[in-house]
Short mmCIF file of C-alpha atoms in Angstrom, two decimals:
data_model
loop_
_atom_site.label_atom_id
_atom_site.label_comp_id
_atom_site.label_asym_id
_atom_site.label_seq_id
_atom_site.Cartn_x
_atom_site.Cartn_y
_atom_site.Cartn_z
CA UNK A 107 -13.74 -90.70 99.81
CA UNK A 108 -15.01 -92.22 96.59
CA UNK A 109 -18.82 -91.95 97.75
CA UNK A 110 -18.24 -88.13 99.04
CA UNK A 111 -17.14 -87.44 95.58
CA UNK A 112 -20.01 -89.03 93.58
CA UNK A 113 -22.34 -87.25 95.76
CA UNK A 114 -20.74 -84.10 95.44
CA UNK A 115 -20.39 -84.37 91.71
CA UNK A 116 -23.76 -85.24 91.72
CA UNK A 117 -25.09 -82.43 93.22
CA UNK A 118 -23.09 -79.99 91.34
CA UNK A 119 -24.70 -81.90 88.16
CA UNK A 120 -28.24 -81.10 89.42
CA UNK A 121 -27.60 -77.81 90.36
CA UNK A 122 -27.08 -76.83 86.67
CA UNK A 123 -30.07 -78.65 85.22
CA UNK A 124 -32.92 -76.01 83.92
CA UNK A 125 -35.36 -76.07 86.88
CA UNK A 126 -38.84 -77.57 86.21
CA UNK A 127 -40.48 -74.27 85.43
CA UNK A 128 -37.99 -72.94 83.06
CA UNK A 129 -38.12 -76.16 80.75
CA UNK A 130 -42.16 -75.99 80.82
CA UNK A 131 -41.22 -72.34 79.78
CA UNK A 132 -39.20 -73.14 77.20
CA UNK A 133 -41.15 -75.87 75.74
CA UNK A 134 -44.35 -73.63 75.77
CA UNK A 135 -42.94 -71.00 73.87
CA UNK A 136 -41.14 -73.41 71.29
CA UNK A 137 -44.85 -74.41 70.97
CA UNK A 138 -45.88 -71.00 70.43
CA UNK A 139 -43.31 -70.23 68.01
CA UNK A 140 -44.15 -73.22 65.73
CA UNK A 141 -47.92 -72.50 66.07
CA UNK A 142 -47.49 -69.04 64.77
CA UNK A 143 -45.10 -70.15 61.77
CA UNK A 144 -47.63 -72.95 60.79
CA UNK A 145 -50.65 -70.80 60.82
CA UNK A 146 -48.88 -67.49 59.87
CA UNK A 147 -50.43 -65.76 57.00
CA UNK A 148 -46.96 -64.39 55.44
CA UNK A 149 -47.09 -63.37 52.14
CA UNK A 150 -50.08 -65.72 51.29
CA UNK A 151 -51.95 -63.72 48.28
CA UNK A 152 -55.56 -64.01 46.39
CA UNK A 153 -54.97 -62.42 43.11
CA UNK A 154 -58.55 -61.70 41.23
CA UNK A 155 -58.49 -61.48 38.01
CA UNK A 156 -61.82 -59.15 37.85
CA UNK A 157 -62.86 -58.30 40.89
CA UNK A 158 -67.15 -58.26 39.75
CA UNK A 159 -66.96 -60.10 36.73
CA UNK A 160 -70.59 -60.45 36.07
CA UNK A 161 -73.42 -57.95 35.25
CA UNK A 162 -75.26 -59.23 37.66
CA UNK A 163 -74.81 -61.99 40.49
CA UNK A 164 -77.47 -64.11 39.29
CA UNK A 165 -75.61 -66.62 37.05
CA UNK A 166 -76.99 -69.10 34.95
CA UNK A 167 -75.23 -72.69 34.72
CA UNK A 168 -75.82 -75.58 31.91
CA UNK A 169 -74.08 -78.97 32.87
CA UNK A 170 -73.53 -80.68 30.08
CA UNK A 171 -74.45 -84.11 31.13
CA UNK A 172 -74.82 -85.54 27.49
CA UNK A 173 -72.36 -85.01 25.25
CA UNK A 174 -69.61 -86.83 27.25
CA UNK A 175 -66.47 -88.83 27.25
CA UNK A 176 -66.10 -92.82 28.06
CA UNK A 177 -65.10 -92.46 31.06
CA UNK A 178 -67.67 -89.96 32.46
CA UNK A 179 -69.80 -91.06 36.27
CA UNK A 180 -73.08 -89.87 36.49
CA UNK A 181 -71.76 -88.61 39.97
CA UNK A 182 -69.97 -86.19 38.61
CA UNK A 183 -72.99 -83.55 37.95
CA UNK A 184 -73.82 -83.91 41.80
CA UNK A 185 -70.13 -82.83 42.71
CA UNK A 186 -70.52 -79.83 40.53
CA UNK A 187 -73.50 -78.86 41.94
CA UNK A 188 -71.76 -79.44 45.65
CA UNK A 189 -69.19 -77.05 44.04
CA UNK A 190 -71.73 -74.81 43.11
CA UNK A 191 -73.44 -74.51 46.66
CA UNK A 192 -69.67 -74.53 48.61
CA UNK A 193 -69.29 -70.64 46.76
CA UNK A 194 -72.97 -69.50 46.79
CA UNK A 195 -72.67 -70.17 50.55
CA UNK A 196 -69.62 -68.19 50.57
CA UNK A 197 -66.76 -70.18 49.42
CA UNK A 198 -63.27 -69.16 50.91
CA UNK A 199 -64.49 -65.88 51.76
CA UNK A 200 -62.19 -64.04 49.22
CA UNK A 201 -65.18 -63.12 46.75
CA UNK A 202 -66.44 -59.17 47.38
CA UNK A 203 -69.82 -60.67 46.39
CA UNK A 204 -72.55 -63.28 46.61
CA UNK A 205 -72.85 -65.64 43.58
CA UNK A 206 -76.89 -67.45 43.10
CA UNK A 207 -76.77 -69.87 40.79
CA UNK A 208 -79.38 -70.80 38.14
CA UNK A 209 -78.68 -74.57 36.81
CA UNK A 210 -80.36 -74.11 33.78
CA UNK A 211 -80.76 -76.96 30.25
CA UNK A 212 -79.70 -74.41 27.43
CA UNK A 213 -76.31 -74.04 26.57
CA UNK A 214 -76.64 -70.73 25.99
CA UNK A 215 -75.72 -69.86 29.79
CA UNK A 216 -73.31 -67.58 31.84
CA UNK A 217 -71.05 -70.51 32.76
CA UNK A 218 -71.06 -74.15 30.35
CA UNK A 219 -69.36 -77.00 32.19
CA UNK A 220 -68.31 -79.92 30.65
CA UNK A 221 -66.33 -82.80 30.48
CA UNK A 222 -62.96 -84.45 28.20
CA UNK A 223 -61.81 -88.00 28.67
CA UNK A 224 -58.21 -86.28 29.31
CA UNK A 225 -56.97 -82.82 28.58
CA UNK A 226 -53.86 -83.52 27.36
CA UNK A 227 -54.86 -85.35 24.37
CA UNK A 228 -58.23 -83.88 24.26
CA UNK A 229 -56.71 -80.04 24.46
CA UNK A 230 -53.42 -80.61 24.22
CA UNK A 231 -53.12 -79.53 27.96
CA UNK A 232 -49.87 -79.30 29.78
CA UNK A 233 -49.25 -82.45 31.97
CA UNK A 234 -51.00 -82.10 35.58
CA UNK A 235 -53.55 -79.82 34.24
CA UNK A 236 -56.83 -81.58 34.75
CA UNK A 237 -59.15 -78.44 34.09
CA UNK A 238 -58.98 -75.14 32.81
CA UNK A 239 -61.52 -72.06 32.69
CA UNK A 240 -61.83 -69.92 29.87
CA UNK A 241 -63.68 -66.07 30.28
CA UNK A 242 -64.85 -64.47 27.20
CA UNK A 243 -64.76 -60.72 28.50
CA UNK A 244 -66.34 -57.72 27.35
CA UNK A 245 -66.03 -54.05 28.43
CA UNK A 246 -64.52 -55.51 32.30
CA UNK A 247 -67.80 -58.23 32.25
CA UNK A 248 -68.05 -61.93 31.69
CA UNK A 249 -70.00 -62.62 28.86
CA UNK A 250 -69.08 -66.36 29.41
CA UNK A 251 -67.02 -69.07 30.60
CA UNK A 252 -66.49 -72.20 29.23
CA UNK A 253 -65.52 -75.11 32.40
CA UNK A 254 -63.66 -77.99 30.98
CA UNK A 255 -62.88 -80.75 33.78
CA UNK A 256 -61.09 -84.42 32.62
CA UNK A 257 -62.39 -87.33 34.33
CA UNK A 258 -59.02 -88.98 34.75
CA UNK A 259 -55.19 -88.95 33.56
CA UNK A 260 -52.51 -91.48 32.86
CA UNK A 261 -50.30 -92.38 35.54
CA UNK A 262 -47.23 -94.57 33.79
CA UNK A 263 -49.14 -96.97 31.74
CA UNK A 264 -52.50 -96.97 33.90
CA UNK A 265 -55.34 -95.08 32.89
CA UNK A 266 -56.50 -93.58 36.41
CA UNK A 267 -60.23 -92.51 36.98
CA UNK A 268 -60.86 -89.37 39.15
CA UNK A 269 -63.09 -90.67 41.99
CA UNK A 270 -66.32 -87.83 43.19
CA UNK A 271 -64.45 -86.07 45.20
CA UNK A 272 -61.04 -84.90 43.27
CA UNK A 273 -64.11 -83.96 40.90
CA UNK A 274 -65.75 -82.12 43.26
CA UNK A 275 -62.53 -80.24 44.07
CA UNK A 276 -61.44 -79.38 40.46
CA UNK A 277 -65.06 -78.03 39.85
CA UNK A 278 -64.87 -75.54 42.71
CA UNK A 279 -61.46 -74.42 41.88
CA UNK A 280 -62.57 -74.03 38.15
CA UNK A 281 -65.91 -72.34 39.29
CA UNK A 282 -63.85 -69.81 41.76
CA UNK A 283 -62.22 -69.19 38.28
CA UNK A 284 -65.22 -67.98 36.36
CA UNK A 285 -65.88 -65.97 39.46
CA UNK A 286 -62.92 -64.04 38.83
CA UNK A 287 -60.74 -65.23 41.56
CA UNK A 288 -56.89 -66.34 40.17
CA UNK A 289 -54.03 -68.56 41.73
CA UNK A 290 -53.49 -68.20 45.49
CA UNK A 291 -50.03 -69.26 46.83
CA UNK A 292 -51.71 -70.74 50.20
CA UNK A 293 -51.35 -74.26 49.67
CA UNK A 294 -54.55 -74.56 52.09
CA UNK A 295 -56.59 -72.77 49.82
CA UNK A 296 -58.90 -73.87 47.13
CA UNK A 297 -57.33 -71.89 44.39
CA UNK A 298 -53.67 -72.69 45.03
CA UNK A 299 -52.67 -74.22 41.01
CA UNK A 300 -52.94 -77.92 42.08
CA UNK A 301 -54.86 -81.10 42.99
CA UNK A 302 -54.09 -83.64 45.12
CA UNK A 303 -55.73 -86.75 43.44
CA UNK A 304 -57.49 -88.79 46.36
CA UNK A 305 -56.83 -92.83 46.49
CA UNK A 306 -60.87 -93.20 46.53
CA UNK A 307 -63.06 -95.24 44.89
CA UNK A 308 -63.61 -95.43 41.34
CA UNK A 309 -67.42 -94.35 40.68
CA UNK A 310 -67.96 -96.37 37.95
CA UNK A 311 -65.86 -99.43 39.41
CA UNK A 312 -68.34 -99.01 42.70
CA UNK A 313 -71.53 -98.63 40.45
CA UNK A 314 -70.84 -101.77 38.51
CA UNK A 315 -69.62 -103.58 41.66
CA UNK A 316 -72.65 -102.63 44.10
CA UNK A 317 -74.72 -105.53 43.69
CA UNK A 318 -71.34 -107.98 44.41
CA UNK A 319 -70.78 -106.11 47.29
CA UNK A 320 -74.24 -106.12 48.60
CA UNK A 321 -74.56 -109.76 47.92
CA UNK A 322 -71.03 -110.45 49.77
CA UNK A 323 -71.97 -108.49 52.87
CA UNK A 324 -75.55 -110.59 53.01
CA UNK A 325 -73.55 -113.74 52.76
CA UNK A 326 -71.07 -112.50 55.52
CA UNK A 327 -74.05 -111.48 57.56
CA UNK A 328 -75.22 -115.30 57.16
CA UNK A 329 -72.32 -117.12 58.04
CA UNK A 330 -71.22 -115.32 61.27
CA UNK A 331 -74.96 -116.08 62.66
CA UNK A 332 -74.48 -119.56 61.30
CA UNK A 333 -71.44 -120.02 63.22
CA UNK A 334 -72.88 -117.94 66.27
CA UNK A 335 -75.35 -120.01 66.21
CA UNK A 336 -73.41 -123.33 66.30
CA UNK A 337 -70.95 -121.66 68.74
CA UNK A 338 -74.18 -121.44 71.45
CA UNK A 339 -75.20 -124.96 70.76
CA UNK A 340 -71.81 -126.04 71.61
CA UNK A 341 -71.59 -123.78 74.25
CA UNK A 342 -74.56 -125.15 75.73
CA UNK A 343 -73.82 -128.96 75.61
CA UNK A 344 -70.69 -128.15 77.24
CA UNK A 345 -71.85 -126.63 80.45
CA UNK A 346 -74.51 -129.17 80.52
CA UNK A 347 -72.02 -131.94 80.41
CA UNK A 348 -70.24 -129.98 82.92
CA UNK A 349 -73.25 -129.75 85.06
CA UNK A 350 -73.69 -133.20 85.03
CA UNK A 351 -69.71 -134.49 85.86
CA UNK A 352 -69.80 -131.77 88.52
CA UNK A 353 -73.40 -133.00 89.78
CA UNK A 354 -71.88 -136.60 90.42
CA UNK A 355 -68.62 -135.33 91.94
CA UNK A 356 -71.05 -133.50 94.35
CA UNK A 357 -73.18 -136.54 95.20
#
């Protein structure tokens, strides 16, 4: 009686399980749903501040490379000019037009970038802002914008230098500024009002450390083909030892 009633209980079980094809059912549209709330555009918005700032879209750049802070890479002009070619080859497609830049060696140009050892002492920035665009307007039209980037903040007690490529991402969202674009609220976007400051590589720290580094792989390089090397002598004497104790176990 006790068997007939764990089989029957059993069955009654199974019979109220989801079938097979209802739980892949489920599960697929559970996976729908959550794609469609993660990549959902909601109420994401791309506020311009002026629409077609400039007179034209020809716009002339100085970088100025020379009148810098302490803690200033010389790999920091290259980012901007990365950031420079990411929106003249379109950007994040909000513009309404095409910018062609002009890096020119007057500072008498449409948009002046340069650099602070730290904004908040520097500019008496608020803390977290780590660059700031400023338009000098006239009749609806840019006339100018001063770029001013930081090259690194304080985090507690440690002074913390912004490796190339938080650089390269404050210039484009500081550039996407002067191009009239303001704030977006997608976090995904290059002009949402933050930075995410990447654990990379200090620029200087690498520059200074290069030849160590190249010198420590070299000697790396030696020693494992040293030790390769001694590992097929060895290697060899063994089987021809072997060779030889099976050879007279043969005979």
């Amino acid at each position: 009686m006790h068997q007939i009633y764990v089989e029957a209980d059993i069955t009654i079980f199974r019979n109220t399980m989801p079938s097979k094809k209802l739980k892949t059912a489920l599960l697929i549209i559970l996976v729908l749903l959550f794609i469609t709330t993660l990549f959902s555009p909601g109420s994401k918005e791309y506020p311009k501040l002026n629409p077609m700032p400039w007179e034209n879209t020809t716009i002339s750049v100085f970088i100025d490379d020379r009148n810098i802070p302490e803690h200033y890479s010389p790999s920091y002009r290259s980012e901007v000019e990365n950031a420079l070619e990411y929106w003249s080859n379109g950007g994040n497609g909000k513009l309404g037009y095409t910018p062609e830049f002009v890096i020119v060696e007057e500072d008498n140009a449409d948009i002046l970038i340069m650099w602070v050892e730290n904004l908040e002492e520097d500019a008496e920035a608020q803390d977290g802002v780590a660059g700031f665009a400023r338009p000098y307007e006239v009749n609806g039209k840019y006339e100018r914008v001063e770029i001013v980037l930081e090259v690194g903040n304080y985090q507690g007690f440690a002074w913390r230098q912004y490796g190339d490529t938080t650089m390269r991402e404050l210039a484009i969202h500081e550039i996407g500024h002067a191009l009239g674009l303001g704030h977006s609220n997608d976090r995904n976007d290059v002009m949402y009002p933050s930075y995410d400051q990447i654990n990379e590589a200090d620029p200087l720290f690498f520059e200074a450390t290069r030849p160590f580094l190249i010198a420590g792989i070299i000697l790396a390089s030696l020693l494992i083909l040293y030790y390769n090397a001694g590992w097929m002598r060895s290697r060899k004497k063994r089987e021809k030892l072997e060779e030889e104790i099976f050879g007279r176990k043969d005979k």
